[in-house]
Tab-separated table of C-alpha atoms in Angstrom:
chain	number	residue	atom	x	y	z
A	9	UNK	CA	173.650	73.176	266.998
A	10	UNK	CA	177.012	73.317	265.304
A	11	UNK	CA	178.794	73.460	268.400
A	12	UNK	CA	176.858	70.427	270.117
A	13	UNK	CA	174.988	72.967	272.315
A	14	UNK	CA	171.763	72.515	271.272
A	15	UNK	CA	169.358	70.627	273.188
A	16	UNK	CA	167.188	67.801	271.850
A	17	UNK	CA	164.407	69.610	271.214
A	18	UNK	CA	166.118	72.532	269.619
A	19	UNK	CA	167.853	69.887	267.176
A	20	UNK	CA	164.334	68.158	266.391
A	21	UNK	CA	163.295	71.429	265.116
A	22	UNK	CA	165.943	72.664	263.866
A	23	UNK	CA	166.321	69.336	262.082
A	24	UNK	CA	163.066	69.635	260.837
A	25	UNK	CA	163.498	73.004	259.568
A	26	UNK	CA	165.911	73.127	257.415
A	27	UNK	CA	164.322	70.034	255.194
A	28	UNK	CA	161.893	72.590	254.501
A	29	UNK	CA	163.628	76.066	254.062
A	30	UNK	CA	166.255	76.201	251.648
A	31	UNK	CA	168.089	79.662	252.687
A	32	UNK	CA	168.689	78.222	256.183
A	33	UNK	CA	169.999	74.725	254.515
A	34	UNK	CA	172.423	76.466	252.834
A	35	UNK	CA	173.735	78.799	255.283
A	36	UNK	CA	173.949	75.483	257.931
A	37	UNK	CA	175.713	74.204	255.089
A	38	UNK	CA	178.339	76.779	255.219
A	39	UNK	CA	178.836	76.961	258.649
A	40	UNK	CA	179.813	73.344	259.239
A	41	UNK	CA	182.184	73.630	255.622
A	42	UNK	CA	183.859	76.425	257.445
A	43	UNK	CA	184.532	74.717	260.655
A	44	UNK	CA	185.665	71.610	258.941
A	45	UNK	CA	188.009	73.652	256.827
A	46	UNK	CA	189.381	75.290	260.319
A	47	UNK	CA	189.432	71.446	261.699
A	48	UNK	CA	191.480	70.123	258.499
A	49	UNK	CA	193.342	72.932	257.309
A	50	UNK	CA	194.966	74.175	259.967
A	51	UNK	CA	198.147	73.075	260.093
A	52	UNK	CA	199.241	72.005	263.474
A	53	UNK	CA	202.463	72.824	265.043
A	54	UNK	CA	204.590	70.401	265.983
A	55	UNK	CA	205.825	71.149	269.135
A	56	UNK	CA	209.398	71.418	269.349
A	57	UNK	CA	211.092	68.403	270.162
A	58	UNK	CA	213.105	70.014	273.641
A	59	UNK	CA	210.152	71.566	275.343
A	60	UNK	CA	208.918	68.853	276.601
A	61	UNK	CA	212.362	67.524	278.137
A	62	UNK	CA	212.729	70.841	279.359
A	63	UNK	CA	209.636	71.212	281.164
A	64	UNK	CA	209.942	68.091	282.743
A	65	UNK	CA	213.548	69.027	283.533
A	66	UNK	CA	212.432	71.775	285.281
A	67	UNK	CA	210.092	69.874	287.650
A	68	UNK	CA	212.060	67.241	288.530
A	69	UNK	CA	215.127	68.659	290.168
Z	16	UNK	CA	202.847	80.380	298.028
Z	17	UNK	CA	200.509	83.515	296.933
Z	18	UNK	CA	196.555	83.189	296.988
Z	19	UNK	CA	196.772	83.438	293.121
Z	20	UNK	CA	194.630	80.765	292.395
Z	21	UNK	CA	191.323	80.743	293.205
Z	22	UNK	CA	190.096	77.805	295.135
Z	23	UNK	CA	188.960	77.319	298.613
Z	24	UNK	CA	190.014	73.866	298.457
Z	25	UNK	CA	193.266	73.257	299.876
Z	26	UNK	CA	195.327	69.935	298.914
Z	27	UNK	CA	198.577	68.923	299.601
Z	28	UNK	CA	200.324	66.297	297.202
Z	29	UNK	CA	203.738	64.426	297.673
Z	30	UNK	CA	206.383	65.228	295.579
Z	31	UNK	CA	206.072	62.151	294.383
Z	32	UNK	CA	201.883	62.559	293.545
Z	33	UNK	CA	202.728	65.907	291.639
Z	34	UNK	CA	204.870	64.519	289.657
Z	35	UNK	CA	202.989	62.005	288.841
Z	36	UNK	CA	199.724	64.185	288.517
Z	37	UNK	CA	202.016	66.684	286.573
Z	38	UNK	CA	203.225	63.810	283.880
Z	39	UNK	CA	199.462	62.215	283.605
Z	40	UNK	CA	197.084	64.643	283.599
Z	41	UNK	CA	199.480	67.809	282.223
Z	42	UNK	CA	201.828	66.538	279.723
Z	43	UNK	CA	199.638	64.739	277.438
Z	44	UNK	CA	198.397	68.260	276.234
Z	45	UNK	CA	201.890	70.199	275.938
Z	46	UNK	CA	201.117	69.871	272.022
Z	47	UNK	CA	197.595	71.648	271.595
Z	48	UNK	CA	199.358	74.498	274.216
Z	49	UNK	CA	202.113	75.228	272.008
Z	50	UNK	CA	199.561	75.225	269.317
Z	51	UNK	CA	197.169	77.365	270.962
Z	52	UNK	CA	200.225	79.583	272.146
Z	53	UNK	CA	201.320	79.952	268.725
Z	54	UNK	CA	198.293	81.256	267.568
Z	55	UNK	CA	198.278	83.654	270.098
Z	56	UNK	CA	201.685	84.963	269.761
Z	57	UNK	CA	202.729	84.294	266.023
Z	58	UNK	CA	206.129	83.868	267.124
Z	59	UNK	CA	207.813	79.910	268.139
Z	60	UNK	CA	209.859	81.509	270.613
Z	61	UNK	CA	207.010	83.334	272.505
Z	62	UNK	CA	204.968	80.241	272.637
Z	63	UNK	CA	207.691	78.340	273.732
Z	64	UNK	CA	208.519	80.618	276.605
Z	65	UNK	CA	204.166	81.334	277.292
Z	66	UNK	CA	203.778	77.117	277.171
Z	67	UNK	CA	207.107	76.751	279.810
Z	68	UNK	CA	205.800	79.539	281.969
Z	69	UNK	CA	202.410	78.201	281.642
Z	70	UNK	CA	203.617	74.151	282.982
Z	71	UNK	CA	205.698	76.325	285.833
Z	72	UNK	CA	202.943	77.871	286.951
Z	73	UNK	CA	200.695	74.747	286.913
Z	74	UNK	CA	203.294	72.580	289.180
Z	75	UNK	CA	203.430	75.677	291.469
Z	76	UNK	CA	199.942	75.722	292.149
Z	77	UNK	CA	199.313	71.954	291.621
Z	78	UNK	CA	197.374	71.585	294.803
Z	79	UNK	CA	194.700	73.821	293.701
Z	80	UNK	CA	194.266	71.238	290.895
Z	81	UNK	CA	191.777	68.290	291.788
Z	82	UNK	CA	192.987	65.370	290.509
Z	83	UNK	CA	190.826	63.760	287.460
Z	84	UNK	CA	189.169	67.150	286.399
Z	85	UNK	CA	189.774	69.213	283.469
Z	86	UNK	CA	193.358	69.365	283.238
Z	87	UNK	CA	193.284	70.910	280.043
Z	88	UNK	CA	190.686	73.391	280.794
Z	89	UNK	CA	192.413	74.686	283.362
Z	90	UNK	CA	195.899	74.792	281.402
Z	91	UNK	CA	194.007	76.790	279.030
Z	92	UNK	CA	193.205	78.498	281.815
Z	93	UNK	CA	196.317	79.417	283.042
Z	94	UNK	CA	198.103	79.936	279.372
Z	95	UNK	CA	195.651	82.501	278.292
Z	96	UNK	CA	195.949	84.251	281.817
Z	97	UNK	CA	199.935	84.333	280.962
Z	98	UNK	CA	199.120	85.652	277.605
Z	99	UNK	CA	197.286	88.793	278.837
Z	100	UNK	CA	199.876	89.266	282.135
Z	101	UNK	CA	202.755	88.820	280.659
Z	102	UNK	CA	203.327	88.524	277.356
Z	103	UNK	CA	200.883	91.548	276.439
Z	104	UNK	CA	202.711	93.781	278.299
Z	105	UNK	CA	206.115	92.954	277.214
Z	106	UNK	CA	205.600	92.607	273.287
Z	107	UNK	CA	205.829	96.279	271.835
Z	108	UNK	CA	202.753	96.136	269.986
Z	109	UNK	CA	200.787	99.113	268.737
Z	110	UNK	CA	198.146	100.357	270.150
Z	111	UNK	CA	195.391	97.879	270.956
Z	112	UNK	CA	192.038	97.742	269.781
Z	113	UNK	CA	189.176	97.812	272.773
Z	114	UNK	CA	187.393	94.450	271.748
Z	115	UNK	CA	184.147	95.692	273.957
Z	116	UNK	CA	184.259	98.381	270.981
Z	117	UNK	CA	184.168	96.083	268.091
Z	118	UNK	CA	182.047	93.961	269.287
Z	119	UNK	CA	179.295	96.526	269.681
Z	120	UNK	CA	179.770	97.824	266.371
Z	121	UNK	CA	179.572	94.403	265.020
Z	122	UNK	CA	176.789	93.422	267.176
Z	123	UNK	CA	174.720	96.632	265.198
Z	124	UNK	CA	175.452	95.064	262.095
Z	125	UNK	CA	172.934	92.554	260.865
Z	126	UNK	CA	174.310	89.143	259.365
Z	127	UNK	CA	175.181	89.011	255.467
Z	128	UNK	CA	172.633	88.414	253.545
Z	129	UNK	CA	171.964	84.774	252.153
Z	130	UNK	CA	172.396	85.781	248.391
Z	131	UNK	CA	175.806	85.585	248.619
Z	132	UNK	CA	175.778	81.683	250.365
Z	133	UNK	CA	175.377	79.626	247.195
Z	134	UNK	CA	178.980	81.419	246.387
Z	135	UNK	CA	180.842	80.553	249.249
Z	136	UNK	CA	179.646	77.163	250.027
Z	137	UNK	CA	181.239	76.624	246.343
Z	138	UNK	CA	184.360	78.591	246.625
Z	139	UNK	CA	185.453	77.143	250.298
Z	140	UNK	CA	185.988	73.948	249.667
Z	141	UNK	CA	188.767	74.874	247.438
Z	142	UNK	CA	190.089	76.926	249.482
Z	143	UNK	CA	194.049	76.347	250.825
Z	144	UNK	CA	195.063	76.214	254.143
Z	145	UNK	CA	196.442	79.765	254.214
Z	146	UNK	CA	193.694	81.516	253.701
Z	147	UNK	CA	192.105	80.175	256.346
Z	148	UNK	CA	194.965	80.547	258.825
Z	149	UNK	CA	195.161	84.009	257.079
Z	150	UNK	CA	191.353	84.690	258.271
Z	151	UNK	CA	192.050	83.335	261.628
Z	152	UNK	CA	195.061	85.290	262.609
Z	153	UNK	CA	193.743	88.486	261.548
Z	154	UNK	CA	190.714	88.480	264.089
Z	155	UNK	CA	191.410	90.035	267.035
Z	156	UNK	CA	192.599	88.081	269.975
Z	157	UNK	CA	189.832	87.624	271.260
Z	158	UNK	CA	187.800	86.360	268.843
Z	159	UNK	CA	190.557	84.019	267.876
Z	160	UNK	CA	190.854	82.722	271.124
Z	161	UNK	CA	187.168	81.537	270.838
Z	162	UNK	CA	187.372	79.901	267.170
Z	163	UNK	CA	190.332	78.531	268.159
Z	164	UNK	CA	189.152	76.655	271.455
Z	165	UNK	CA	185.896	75.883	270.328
Z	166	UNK	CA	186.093	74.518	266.633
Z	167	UNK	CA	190.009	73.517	267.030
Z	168	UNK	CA	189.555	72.357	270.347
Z	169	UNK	CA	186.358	71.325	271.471
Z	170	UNK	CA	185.544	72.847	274.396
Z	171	UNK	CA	182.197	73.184	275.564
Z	172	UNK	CA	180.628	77.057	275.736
Z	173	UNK	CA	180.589	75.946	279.659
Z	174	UNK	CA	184.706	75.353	279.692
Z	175	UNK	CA	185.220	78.669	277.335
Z	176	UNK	CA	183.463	80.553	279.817
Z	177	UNK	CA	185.505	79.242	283.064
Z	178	UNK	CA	189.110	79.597	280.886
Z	179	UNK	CA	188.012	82.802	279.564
Z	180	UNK	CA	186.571	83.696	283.005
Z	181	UNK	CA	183.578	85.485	281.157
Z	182	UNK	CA	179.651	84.392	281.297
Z	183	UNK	CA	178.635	82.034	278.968
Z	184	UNK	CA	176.125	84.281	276.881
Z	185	UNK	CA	179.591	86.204	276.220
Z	186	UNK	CA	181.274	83.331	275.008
Z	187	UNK	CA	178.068	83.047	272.880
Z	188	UNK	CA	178.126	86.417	271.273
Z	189	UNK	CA	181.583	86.358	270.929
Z	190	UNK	CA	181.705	83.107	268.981
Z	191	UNK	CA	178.778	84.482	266.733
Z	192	UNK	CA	180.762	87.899	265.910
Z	193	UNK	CA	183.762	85.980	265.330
Z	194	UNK	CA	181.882	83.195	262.683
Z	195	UNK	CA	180.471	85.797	260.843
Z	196	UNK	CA	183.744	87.994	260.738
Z	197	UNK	CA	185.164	84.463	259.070
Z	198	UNK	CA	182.823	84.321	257.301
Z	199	UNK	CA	182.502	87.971	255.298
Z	200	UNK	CA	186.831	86.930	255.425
Z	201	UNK	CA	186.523	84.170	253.471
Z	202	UNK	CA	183.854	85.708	251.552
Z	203	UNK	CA	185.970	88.544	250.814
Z	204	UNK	CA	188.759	85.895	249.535
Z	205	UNK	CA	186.496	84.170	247.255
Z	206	UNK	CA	185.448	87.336	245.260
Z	207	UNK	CA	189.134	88.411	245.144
Z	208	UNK	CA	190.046	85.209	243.711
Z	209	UNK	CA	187.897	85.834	240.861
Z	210	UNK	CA	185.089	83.286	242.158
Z	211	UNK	CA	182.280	85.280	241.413
């Protein structure tokens, strides 16, 4: 569900589901805060500057 | 060249087509490698070597690449490959945990209960960046590896499978073990930090 996997029924009832059952809500609720925080907080790397150059260095010879 | 790549396909590009293959399709994603290198290795200079050997090995064997498919998949592909050939052997790490092992003693445990939920959902979204990172980097590898390429990167449980070069109900499992070893993480931050 989270990960876009789910198909279109599974979602309907899933969906449906957690209107109803408030345990579930909250642990849904948990799992997408936790992914968003792994989305948002992780602070990318920039990649230093010379690596690319030097890759492409490397190929073209 | 070696048979090290599996395809039964055989291309041949111009110099002048790899190149240009090699700049269009590869390049572009030289910034989520180093980034998915990094978290791998912990170290800048080990990601920059793994993410260099990784683009060497991808213009050696460009012709087993098919133009217009999932370049990045199978970069991924080859990094993580690198990872476990290479750089594994040459770091002087201690002794390594079996990962079959841990997950089959975390596959006996059932899922936290839900009483705790109410607390987390509260105390994550104050949570800093560290912490998180913190959580990440202390799961095994590879557990990481599957947080990391499916909630960082997107990839489908069908692409995990082919870079990981395990069946999909793996990937499956192994994504569930790894959320809920996050999870009882972050937990485990949130009562230390006086949440509760």
């Amino acid at each position: 569900m989270l990960d876009n996997e789910a198909t279109s029924v599974q979602e309907e009832f899933f969906n449906s589901h957690i209107e109803k059952c408030m345990v579930c809500f909250a642990h849904y609720n948990v799992e997408k805060q936790i992914r968003q925080l792994l989305k948002t907080k992780m602070n990318k790397k920039s990649v230093p500057s010379a690596l690319a150059n030097e890759i492409r260095g490397k190929i073209v010879k | 060249m070696t048979n090290q790549v599996d395809t039964p396909v055989k291309r041949s590009y111009s110099e002048a087509k790899k190149v240009q293959v090699f700049d269009g399709e590869f390049m572009p994603h030289v910034d989520s490698m180093y980034n998915f290198a990094y978290r791998l290795t912990f170290d800048e200079d080990d990601a920059k070597d793994l993410v260099q050997d990784t683009y060497m090995k991808a213009y050696r064997f460009i012709n087993s690449f098919q133009e217009g498919t999932n370049a990045k998949a199978w970069l991924y592909r080859i990094l993580k490959n690198s990872f476990i050939n290479d750089y594994r052997k040459k770091s002087k790490q201690p002794a390594k945990v079996d990962y079959q092992e841990v997950e089959q003693f975390y596959n006996s445990e059932d899922t936290p209960s839900s009483a705790t939920v109410d607390l987390r959902m509260e105390t994550t979204k104050d949570m800093i960046g560290d912490e998180i990172s913190n959580a990440l980097n202390s799961l095994a590898v590879d557990f990481r590896t599957v947080v990391i390429l499916c909630d960082l990167e997107g990839f489908t449980y069908e692409e995990m499978a082919k870079i990981l070069d395990i069946p999909i109900g793996t990937v499956r499992s192994r994504l569930h073990r790894a959320r809920n070893l996050l999870r009882e993480k972050l937990g485990t931050y949130a009562l230390s930090m006086g949440y509760n």
